[in-house]
CSV table of C-alpha atoms and ligand atoms in Angstrom, one decimal:
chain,number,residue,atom,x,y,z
U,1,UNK,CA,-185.9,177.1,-35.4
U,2,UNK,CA,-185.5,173.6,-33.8
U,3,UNK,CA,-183.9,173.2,-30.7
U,4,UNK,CA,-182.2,170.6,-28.1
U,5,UNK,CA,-182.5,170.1,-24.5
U,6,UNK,CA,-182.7,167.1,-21.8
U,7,UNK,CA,-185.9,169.4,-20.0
U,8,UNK,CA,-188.7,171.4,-21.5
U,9,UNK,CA,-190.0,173.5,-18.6
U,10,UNK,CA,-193.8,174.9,-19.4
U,11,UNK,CA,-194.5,177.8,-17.3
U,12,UNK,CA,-192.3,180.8,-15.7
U,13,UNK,CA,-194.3,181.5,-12.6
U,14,UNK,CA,-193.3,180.2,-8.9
U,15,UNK,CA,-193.7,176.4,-10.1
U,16,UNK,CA,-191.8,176.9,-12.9
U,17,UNK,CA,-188.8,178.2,-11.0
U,18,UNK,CA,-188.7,175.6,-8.6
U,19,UNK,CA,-188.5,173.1,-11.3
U,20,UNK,CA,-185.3,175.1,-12.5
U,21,UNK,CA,-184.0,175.5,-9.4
U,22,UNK,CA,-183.8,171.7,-8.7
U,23,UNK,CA,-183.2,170.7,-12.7
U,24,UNK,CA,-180.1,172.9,-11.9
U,25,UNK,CA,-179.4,171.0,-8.8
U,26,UNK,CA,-179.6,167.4,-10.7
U,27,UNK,CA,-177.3,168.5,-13.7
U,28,UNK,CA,-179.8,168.5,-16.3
U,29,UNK,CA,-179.4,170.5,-19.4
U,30,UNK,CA,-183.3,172.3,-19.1
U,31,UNK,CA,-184.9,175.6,-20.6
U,32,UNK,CA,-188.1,177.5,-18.8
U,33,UNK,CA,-190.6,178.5,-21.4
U,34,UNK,CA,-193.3,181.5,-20.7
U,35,UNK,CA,-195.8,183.2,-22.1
U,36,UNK,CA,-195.7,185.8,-20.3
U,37,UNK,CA,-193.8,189.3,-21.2
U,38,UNK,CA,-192.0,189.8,-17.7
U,39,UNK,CA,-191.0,187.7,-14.6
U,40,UNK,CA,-193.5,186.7,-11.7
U,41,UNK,CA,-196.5,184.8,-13.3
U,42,UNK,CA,-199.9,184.9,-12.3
U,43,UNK,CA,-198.9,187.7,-9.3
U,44,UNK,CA,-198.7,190.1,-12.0
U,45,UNK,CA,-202.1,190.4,-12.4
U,46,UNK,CA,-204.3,190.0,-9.3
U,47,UNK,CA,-206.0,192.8,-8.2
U,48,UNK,CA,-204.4,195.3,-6.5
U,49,UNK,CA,-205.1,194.8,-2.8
U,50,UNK,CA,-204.2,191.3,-2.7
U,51,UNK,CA,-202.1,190.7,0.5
U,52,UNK,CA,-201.1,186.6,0.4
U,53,UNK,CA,-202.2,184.6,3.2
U,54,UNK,CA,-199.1,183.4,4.9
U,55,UNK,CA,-196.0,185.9,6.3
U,56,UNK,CA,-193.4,186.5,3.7
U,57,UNK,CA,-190.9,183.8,5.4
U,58,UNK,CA,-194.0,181.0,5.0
U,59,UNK,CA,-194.0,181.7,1.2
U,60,UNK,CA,-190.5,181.0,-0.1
U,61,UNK,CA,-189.6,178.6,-3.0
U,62,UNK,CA,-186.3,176.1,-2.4
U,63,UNK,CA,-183.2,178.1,-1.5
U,64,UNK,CA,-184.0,181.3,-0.5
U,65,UNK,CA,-186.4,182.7,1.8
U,66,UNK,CA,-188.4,186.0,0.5
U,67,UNK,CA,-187.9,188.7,2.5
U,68,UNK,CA,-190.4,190.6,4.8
U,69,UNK,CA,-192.0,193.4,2.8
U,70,UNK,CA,-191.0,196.6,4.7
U,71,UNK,CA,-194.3,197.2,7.6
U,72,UNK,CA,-196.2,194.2,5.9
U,73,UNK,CA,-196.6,190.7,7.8
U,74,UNK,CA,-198.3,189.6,4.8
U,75,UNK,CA,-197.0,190.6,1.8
U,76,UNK,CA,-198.5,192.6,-1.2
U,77,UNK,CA,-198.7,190.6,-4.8
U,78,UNK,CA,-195.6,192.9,-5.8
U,79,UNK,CA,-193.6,192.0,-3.7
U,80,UNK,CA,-194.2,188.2,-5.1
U,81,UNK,CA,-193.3,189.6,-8.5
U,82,UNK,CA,-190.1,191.3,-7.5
U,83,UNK,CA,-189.0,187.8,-5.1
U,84,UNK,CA,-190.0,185.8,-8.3
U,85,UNK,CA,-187.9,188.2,-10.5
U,86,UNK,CA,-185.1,188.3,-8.4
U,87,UNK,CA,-184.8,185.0,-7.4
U,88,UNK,CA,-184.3,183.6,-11.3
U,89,UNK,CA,-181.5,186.0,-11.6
U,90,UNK,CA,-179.8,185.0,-8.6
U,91,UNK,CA,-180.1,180.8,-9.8
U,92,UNK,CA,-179.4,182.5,-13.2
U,93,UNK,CA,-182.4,180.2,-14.5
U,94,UNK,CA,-182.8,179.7,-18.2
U,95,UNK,CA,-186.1,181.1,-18.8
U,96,UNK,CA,-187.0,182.4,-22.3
U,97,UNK,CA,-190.4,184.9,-22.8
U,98,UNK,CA,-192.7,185.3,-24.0
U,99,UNK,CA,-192.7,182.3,-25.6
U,100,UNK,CA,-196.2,180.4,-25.7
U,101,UNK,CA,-196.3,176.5,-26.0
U,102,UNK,CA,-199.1,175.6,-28.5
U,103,UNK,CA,-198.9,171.6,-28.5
U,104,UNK,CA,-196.7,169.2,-26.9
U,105,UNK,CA,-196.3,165.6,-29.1
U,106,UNK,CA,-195.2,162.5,-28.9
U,107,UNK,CA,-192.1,162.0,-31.5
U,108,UNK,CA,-191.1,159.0,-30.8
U,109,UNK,CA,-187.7,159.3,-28.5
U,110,UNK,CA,-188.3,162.6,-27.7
U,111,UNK,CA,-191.4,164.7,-26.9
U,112,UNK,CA,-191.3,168.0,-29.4
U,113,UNK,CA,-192.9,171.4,-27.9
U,114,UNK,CA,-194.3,173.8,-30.3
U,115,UNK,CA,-194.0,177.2,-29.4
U,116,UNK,CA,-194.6,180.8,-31.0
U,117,UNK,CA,-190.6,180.5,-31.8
U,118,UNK,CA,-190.3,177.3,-32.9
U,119,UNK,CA,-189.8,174.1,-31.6
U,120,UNK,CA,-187.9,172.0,-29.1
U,121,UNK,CA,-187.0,168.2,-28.7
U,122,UNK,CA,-186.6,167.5,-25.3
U,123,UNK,CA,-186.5,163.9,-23.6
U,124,UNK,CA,-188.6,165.3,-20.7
U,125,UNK,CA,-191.5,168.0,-20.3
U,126,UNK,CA,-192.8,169.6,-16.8
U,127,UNK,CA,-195.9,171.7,-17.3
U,128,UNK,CA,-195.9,174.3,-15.0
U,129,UNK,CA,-198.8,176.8,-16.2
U,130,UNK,CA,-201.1,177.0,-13.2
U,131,UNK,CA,-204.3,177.7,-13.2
U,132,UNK,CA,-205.1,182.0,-13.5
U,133,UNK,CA,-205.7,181.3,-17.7
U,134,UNK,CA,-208.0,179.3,-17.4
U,135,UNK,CA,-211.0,180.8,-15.2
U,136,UNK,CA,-214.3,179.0,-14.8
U,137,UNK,CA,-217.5,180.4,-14.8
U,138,UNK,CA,-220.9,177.9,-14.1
U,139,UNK,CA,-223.8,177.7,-16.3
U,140,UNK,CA,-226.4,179.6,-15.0
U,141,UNK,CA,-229.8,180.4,-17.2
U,142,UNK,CA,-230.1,184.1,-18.5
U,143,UNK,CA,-226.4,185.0,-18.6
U,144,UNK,CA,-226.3,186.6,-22.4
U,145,UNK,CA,-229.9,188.3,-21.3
U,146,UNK,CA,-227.8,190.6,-18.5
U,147,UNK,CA,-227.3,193.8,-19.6
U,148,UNK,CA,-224.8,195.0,-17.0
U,149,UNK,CA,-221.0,193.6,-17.0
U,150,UNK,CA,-219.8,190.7,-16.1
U,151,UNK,CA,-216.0,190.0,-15.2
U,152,UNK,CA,-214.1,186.7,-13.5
U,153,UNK,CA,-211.7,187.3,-10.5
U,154,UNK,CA,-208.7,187.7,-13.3
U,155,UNK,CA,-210.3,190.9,-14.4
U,156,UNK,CA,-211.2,192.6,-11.5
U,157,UNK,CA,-208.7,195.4,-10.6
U,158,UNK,CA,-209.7,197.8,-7.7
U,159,UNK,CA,-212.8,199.1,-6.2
U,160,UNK,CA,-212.8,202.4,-7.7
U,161,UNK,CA,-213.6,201.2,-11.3
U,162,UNK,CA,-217.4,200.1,-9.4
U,163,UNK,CA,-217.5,203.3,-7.3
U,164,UNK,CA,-221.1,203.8,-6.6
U,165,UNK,CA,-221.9,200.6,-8.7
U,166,UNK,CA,-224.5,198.2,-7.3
U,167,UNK,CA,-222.7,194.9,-8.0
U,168,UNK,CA,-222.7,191.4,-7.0
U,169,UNK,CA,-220.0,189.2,-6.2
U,170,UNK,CA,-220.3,185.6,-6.9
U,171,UNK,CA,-218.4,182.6,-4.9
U,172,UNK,CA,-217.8,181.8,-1.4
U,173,UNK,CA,-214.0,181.3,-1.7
U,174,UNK,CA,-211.0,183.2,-0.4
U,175,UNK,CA,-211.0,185.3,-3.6
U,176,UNK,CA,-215.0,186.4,-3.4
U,177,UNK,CA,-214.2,187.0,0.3
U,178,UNK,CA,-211.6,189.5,-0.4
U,179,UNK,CA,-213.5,191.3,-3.6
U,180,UNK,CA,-216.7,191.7,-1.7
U,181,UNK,CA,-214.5,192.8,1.5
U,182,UNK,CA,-212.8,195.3,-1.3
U,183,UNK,CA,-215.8,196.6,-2.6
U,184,UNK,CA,-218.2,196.9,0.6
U,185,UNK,CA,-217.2,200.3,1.2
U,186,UNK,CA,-217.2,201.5,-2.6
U,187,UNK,CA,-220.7,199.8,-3.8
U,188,UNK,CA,-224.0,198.7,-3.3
U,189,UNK,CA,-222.9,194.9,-3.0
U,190,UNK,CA,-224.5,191.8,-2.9
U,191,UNK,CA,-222.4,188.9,-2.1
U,192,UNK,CA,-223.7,185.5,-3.1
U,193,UNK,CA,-222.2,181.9,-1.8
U,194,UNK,CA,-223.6,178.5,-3.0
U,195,UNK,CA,-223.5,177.5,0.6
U,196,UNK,CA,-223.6,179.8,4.1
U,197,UNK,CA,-219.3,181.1,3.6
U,198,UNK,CA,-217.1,179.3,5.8
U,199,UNK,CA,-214.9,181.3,7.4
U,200,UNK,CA,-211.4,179.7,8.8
U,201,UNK,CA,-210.4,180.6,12.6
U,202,UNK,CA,-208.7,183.9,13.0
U,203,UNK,CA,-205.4,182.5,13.8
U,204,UNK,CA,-204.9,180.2,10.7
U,205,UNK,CA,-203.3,181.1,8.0
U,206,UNK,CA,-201.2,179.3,5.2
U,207,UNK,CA,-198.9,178.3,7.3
U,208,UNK,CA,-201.7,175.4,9.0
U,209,UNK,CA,-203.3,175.3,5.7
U,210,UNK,CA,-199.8,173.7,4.2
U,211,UNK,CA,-199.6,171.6,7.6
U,212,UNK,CA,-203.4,170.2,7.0
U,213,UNK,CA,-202.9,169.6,3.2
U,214,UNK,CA,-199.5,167.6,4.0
U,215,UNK,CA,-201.6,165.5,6.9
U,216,UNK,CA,-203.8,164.8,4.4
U,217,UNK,CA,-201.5,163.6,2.0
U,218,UNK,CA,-199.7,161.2,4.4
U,219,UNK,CA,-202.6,159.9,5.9
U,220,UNK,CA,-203.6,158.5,2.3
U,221,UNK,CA,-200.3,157.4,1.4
U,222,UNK,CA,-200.5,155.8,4.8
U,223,UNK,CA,-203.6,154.1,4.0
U,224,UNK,CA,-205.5,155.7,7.1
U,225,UNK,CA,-208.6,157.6,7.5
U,226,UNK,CA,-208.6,161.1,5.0
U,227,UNK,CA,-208.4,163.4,7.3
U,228,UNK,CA,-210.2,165.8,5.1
U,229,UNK,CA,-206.9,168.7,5.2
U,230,UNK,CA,-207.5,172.2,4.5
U,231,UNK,CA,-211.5,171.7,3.1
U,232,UNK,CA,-211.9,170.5,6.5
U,233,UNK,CA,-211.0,173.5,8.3
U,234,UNK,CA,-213.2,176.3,6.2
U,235,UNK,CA,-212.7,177.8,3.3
U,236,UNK,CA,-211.9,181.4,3.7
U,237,UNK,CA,-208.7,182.2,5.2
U,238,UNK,CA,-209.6,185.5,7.6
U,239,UNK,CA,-207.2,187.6,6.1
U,240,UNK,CA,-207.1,191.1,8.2
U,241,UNK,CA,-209.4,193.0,5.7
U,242,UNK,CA,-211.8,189.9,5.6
U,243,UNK,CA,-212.0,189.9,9.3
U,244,UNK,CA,-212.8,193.3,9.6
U,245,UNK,CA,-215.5,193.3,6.9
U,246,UNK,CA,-217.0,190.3,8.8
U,247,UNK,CA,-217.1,191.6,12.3
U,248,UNK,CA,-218.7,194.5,11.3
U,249,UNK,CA,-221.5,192.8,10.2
U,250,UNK,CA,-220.2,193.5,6.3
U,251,UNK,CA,-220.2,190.6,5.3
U,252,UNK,CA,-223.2,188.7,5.3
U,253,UNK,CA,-223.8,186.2,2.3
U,254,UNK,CA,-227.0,185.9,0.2
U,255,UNK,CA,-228.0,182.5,-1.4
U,256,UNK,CA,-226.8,181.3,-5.3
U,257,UNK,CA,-229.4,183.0,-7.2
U,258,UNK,CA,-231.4,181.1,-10.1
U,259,UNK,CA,-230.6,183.1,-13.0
U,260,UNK,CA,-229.9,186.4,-14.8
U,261,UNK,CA,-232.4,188.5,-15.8
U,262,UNK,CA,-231.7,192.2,-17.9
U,263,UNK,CA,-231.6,194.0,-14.9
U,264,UNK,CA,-229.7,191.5,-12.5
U,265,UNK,CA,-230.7,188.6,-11.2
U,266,UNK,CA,-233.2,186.6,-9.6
U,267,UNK,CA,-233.7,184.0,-7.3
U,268,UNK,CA,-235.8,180.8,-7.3
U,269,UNK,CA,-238.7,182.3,-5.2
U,270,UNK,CA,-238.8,185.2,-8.2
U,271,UNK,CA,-237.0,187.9,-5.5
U,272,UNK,CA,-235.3,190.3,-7.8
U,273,UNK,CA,-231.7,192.4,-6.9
U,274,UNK,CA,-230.7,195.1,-9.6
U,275,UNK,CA,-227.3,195.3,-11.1
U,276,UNK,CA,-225.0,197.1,-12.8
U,277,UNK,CA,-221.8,194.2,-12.6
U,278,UNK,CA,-221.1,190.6,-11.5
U,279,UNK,CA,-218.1,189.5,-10.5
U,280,UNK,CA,-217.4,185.8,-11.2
U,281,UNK,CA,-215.2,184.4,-8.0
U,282,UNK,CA,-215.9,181.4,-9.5
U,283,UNK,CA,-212.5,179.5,-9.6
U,284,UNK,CA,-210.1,178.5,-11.9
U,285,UNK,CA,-209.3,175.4,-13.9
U,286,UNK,CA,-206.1,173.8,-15.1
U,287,UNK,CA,-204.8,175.2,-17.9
U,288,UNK,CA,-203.8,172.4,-20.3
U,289,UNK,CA,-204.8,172.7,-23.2
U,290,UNK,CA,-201.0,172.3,-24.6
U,291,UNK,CA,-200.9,168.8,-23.8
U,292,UNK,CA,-204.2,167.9,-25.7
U,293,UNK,CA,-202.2,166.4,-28.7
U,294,UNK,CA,-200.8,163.8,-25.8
U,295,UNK,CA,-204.6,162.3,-25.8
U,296,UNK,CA,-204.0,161.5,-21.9
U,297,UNK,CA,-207.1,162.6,-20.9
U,298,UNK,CA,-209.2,160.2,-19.0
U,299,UNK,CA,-213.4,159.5,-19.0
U,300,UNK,CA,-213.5,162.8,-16.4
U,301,UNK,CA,-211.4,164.6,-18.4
U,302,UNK,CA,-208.4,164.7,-16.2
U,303,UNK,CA,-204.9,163.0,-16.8
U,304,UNK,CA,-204.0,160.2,-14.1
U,305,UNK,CA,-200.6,161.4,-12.7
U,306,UNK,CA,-198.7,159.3,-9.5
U,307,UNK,CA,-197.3,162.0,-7.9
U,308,UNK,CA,-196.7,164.7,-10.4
U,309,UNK,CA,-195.5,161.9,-13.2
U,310,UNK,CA,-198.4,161.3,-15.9
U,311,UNK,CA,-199.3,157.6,-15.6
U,312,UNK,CA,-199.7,157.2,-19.4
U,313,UNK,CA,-196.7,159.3,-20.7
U,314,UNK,CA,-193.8,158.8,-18.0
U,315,UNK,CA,-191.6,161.9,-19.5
U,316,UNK,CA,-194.3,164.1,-19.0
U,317,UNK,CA,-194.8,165.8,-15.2
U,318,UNK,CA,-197.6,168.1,-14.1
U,319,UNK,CA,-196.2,170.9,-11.1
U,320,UNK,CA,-198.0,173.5,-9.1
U,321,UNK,CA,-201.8,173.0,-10.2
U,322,UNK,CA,-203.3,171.7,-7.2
U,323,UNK,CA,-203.3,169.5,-4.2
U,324,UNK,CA,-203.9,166.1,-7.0
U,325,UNK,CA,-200.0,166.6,-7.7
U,326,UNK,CA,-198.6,167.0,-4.8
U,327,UNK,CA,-199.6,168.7,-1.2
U,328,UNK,CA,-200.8,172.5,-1.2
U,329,UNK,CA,-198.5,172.7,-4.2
U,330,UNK,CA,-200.1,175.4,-5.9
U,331,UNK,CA,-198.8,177.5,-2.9
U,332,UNK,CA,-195.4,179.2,-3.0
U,333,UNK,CA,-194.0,176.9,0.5
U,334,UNK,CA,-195.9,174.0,-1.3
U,335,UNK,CA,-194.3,173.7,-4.7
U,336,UNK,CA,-190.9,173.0,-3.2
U,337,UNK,CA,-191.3,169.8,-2.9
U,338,UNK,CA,-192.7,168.6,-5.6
U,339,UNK,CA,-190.3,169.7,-7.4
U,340,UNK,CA,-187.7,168.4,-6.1
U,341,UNK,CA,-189.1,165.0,-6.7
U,342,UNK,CA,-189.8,165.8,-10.1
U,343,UNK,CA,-186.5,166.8,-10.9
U,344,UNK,CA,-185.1,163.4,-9.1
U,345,UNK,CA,-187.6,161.3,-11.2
U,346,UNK,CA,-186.6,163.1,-14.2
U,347,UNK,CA,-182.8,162.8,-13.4
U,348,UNK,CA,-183.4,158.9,-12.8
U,349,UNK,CA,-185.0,158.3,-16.3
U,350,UNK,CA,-183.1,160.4,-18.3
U,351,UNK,CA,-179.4,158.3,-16.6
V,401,FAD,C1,-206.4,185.0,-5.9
V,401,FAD,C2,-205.3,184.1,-5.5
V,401,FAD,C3,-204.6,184.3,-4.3
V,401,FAD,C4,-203.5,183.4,-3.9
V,401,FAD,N1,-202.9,183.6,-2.8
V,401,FAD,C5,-201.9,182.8,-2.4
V,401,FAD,C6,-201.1,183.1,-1.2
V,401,FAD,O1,-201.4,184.0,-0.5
V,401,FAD,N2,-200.0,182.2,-1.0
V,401,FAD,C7,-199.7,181.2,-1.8
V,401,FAD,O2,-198.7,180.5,-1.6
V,401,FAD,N3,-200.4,181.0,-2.9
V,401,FAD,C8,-201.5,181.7,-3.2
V,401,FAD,N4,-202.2,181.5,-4.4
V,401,FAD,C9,-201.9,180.2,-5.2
V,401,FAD,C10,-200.7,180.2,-6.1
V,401,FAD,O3,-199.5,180.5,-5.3
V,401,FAD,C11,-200.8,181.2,-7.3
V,401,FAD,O4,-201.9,180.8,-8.0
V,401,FAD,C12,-199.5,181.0,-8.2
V,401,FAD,O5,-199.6,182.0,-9.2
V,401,FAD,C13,-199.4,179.7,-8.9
V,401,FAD,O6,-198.1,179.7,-9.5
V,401,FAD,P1,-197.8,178.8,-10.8
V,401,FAD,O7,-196.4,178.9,-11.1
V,401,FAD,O8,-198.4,177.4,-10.6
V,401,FAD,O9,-198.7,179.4,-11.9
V,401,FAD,P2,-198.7,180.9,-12.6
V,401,FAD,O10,-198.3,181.9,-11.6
V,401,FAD,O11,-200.0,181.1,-13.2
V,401,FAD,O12,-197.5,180.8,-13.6
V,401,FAD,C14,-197.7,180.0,-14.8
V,401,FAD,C15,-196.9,180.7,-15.9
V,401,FAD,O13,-197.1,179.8,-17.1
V,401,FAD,C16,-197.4,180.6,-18.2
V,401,FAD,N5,-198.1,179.9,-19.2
V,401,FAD,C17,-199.4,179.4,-19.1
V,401,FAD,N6,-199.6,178.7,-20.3
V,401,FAD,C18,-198.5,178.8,-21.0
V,401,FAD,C19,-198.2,178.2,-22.3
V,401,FAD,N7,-199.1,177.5,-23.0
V,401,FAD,N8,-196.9,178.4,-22.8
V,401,FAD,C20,-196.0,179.1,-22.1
V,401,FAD,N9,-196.3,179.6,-20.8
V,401,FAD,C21,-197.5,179.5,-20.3
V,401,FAD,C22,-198.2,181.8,-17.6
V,401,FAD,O14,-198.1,182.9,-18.5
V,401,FAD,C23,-197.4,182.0,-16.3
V,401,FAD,O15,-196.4,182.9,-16.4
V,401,FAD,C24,-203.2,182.3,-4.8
V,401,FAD,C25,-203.9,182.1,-6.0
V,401,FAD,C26,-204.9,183.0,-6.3
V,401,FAD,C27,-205.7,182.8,-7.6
């Protein structure tokens, strides 16, 4: 099956709606293409406890504001999925699943996108596939001698699948913050940070994280001093369950150990902690690997965008992945924005 369209949307979480939303808004003739079975992306799958960091009215894409989450300031990942699926039925946005992009090429005039159910020609692509596919996990020496289990963030559910467990959770990030704060009462846990955790005042939440990444982001288009945005400020936002962890004294971090051994692992000074699971909160990358036939990868292995437009391949735009295309927009306030201006630079080249 071959199809036509003016936009080839990549993507059916958050970022991928708000591409829609303003695609709609420009006139464009455009189709939203997702893997997944069912609406709400990435939310569909955190673990279960997963509050987001910023009030429910703080986390709404262009159009319409999510609504508070009944006796909730900070709303539960659900309620993310049901805003997601309720908000592309109320724009009515073309979004087609599961459908998985393989390859995106250059034909010529158009770009063609190769999916599970055939192709499409389009005359412009946004990739919109965030970041939750693709999970990284460091080298460290020993990992196949481990004999215990060893999961990423992605596949950690709830505390009572470790009940009892002695396990260690790696990464000093808001998501090893909130497992180890999940499991302290559950397991014997060690939690491990490259560096001592920094921990963000009590009263900011993603609200001032959004302000600091957009500071940051004039400020260098402004040519002044970076002001260093939301790295700056810590890097754990003190989500209420985080907090209380910490003050009780919970929630005290080891240092990066050297490298796995059967039993667990085992720092540089040959100090030994036993284990029965790690838990990777070792971050995410990019997922990408769609565009690969495009060859726009640079010496470091990333593609040079200006804005969210790829410098090589001006019908190509990247949304949602990260503060490199566009201001805290791999945040649900953040995205917004950058898609508008997609969808504008899209409108522009296509007239
Ligand atoms: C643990 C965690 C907590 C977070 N908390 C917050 C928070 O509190 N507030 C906030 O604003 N943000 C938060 N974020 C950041 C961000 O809002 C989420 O990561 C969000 O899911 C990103 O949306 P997205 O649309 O970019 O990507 P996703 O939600 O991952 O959606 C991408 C979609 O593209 C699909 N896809 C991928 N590859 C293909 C392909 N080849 N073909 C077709 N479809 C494909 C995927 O299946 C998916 O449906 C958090 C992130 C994490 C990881």
């Amino acid at each position: 099956m071959t199809q036509h369209t003016d936009v080839v949307v990549i993507g059916g979480g958050q970022a991928g709606l708000a591409a829609g939303y303003h695609l709609r808004r420009q006139g464009l003739d455009f189709v939203v293409l997702d893997a997944q079975a069912t609406p709400g992306g990435a939310w569909q799958h955190t673990w279960e406890s997963l509050r987001l960091f910023s009030p429910a009215a703080f986390s709404s894409l262009p159009g319409r504001l999510m609504p508070a989450q009944p006796g909730e300031e900070y709303p539960e990942a659900g309620h993310v999925v049901e805003y997601l699926s309720d908000y592309e039925k109320r724009y009515d946005l073309p979004v087609l699943r599961p459908v998985r992009v393989h390859g995106v090429h250059d034909d010529g005039r158009l770009l063609s996108v190769d999916t599970d159910s055939g192709t499409w020609h389009a005359r412009a692509v946004i990739s919109a596939t965030g970041t939750w596919w693709r999970p990284f996990l460091p080298a460290v020496p020993g990992r196949e001698d481990f004999g215990g289990r060893q999961l990423h963030t992605v596949s950690y559910r709830r505390p009572r699948d470790f009940e009892g467990r002695r396990v260690i959770v790696v990464g000093g990030g808001n998501s090893g913050a909130q497992i180890a704060a999940d499991l302290v009462h559950h397991t014997e846990l060690t939690w491990v940070t490259q560096r001592p955790p920094r921990f963000l005042a009590d009263d900011i939440d993603g609200r001032a994280l959004f302000d600091a990444a957009t500071a940051r982001r004039r400020a260098l288009d402004e040519g002044r001093t970076d002001t260093g945005g939301v790295a700056a400020l810590g890097d754990i936002v003190a989500v209420p369950p985080v907090r209380e962890a910490r003050d009780r004294g919970l929630l005290k971090a080891s240092p990066m150990f050297s490298r796995l051994v059967p039993g667990g692992i085992e720092w540089a000074d040959g100090t030994r902690a036993e284990a029965d699971a790690i838990i990777w909160c070792t971050g995410f990358r990019p997922a990408l690997s769609h565009l690969a036939p495009l060859r726009l990868r640079g010496p470091h292995g990333h593609i040079a965008v200006r804005g969210t437009r790829a410098l090589d391949e001006p019908r190509l735009h990247l949304l949602g992945y990260g503060d490199w295309v566009g201001p805290a927009s791999a945040t649900l306030i953040g995205v917004g924005r950058p898609a508008r201006d997609t969808a504008r630079q899209i409108a522009e080249l296509l007239s």
